[in-house]
Structure formats: C-alpha cells, structure tokens
Short mmCIF file of C-alpha atoms in Angstrom, two decimals:
data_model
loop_
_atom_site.label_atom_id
_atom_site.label_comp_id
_atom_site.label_asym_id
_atom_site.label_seq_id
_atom_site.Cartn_x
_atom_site.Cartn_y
_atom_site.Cartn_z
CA UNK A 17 94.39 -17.46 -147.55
CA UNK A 18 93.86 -18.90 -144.09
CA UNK A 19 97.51 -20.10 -143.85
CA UNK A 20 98.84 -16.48 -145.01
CA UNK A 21 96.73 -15.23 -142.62
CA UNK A 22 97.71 -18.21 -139.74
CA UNK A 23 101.45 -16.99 -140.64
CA UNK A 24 101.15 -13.52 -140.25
CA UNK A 25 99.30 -13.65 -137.04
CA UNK A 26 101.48 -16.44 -135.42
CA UNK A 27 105.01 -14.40 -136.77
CA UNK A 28 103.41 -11.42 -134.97
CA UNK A 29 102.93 -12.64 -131.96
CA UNK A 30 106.20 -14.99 -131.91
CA UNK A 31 107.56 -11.68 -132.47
CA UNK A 32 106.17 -9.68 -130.04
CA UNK A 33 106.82 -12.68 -127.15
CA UNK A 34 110.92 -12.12 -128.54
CA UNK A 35 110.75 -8.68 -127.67
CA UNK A 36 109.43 -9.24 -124.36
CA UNK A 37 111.81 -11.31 -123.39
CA UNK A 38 114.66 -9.67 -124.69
CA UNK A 39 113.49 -6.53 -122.77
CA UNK A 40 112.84 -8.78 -119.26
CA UNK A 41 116.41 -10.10 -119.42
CA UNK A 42 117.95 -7.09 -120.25
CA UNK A 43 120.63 -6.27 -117.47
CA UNK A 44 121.16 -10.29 -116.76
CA UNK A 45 123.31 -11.00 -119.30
CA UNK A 46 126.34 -9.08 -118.73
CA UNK A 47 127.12 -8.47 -122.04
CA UNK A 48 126.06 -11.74 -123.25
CA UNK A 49 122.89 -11.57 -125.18
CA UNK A 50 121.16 -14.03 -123.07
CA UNK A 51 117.93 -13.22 -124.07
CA UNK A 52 118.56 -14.34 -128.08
CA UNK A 53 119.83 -17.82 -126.08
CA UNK A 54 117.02 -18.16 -124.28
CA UNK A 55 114.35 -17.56 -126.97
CA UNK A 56 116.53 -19.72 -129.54
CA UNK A 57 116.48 -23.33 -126.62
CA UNK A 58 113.04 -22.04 -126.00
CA UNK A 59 111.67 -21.93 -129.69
CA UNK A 60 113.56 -25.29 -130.65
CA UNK A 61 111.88 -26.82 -127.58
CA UNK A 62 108.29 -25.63 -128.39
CA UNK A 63 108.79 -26.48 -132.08
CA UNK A 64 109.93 -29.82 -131.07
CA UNK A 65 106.73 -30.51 -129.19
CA UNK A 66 104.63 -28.88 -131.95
CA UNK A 67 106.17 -31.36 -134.63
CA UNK A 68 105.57 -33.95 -132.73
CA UNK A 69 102.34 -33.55 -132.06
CA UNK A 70 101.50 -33.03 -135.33
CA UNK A 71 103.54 -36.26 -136.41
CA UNK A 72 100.40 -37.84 -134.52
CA UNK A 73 97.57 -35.90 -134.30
CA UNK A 74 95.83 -34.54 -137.64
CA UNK A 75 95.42 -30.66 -137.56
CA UNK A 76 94.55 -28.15 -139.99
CA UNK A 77 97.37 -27.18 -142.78
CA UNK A 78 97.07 -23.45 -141.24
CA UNK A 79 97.13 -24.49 -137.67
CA UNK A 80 100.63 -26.21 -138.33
CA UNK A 81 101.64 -23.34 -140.22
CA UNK A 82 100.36 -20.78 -137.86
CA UNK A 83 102.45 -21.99 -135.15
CA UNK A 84 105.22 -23.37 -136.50
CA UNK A 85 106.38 -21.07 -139.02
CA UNK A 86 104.34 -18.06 -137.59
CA UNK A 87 105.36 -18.36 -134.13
CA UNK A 88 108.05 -20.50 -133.55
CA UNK A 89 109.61 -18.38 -136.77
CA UNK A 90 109.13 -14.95 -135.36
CA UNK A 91 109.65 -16.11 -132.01
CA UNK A 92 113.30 -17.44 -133.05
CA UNK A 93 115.96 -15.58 -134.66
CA UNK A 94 119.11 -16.95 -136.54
CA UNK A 95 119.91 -13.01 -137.98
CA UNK A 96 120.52 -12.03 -134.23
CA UNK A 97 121.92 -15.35 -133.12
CA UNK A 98 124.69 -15.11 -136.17
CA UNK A 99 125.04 -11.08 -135.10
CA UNK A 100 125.46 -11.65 -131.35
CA UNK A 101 128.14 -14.37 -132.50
CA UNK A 102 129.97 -12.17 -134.42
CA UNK A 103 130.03 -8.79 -132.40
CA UNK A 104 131.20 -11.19 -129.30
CA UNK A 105 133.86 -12.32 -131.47
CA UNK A 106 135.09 -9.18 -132.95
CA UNK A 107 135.11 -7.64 -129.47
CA UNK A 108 137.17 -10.16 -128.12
CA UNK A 109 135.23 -12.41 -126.41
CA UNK A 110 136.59 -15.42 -128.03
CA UNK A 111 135.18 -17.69 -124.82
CA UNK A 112 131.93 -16.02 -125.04
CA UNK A 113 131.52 -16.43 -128.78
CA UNK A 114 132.36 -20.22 -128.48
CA UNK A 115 130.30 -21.05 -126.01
CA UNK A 116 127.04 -18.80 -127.28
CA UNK A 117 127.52 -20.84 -130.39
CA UNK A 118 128.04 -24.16 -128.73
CA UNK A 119 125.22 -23.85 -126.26
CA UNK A 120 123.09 -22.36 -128.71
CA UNK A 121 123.56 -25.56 -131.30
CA UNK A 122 123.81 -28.38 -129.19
CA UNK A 123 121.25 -27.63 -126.44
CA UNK A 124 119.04 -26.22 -129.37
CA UNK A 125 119.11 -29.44 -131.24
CA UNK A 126 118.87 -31.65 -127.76
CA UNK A 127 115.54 -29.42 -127.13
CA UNK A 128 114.05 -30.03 -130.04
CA UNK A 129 114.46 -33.60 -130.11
CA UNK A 130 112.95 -33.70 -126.69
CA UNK A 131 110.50 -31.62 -127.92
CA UNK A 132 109.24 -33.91 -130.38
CA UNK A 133 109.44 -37.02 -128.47
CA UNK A 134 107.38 -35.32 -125.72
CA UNK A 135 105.10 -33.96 -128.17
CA UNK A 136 104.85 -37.78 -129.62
CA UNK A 137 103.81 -38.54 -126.79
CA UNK A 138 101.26 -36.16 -125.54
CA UNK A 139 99.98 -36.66 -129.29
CA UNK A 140 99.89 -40.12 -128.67
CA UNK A 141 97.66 -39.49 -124.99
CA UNK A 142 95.31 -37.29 -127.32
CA UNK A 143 94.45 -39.69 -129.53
CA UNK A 144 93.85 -41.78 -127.08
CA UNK A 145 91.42 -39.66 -125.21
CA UNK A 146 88.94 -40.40 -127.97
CA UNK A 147 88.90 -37.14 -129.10
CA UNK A 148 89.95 -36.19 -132.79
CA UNK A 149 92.86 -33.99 -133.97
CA UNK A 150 91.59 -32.18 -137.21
CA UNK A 151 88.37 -30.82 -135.36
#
C-alpha cells in the first residue's frame, strides 16, 4: 500500500510542478511549446540522477517508486510531447516539428545519462559518508 500511496503522491506533485511551469513559460515560446521541452530534458535529467543513485545507495521500494514513477512520471509527458509534435507538423512548421523532436530525444537521452552518472556518483559520496541508504 505504501508504494500506491508513494505513486499517487509523487504523480501529484510531478504533476502539479508541470503545470507550473507550463503556465511560467507561457508567452516565451512563440508558438513552440517550450514548456513540454523543458519539463521533458528536465524530468530525464532528474530521473537520471534518481537511478543512479539508487544503482548505489539502498532505499525503500516506495521511495524509488514515489519519485521515479510518481514524480518524474507526472512531471513528464510523452501524450503532450507526441501532440505538440504533431499539431507543429500539421500546421506547417515542418522546422519546428523536427527540431522539437530532435532536441527533445537526443538532449533527453544525453540528460539522463548524465543524470545517472552524476547520481552514481553522489551515490557513491553517500556511501561514503558512513551513513546508510535504506534508513
């Protein structure tokens, strides 16, 4: 029950951090739905570091679930991502389609390996701070 709960409480606030950012960067974007961009990099960065972490520090089942399908799930968003693609597209916006796609994949992937070799790292500094992970 604790990771259902973990999940639901994580997605909500994942969620509700989307919104806010969507909302903040409303007006920048021209047209170009920057804010789905930047939560996407963002959320493949912070579930990079999250993995890793977690590749070497021991944590609680509903901690990892908590924030990485809870918030890193709600706080991402491949529905919109594919949507944004597509309206760009079928307005004509070949360029911008392309390279909302492009950034979105590569850059997303490059952040989330950085991610986890940063959080590999801090994981690493953790555990050897003497302290213990699964506390």
């Amino acid at each position: 029950m604790a990771n259902v709960v973990a999940i639901f409480v994580g997605g909500a606030a994942g969620a509700y951090v989307r919104y806010l950012i969507n909302v903040g960067l409303l007006g920048f974007g021209y047209g170009f739905p920057l804010g789905t961009v930047v939560e996407n990099l963002l959320g493949s960065f912070v579930l990079g570091v999250l993995s890793g972490v977690f590749l070497v520090v021991q944590s609680r089942e509903w901690m990892k679930l908590g924030l990485g399908v809870g918030l890193c799930g709600g706080f991402t968003t491949m529905s919109t991502f594919g949507g944004d693609a597509f309206h760009l597209w079928m307005d004509g916006q070949m360029l911008e389609a392309a390279s909302y796609v492009s950034v979105s994949v590569i850059f997303g992937i490059a952040l989330a390996f950085l991610g986890i070799h940063l959080g590999m790292k801090a994981g690493a500094l953790h555990g050897k701070s003497g302290k213990v992970g699964a506390e």
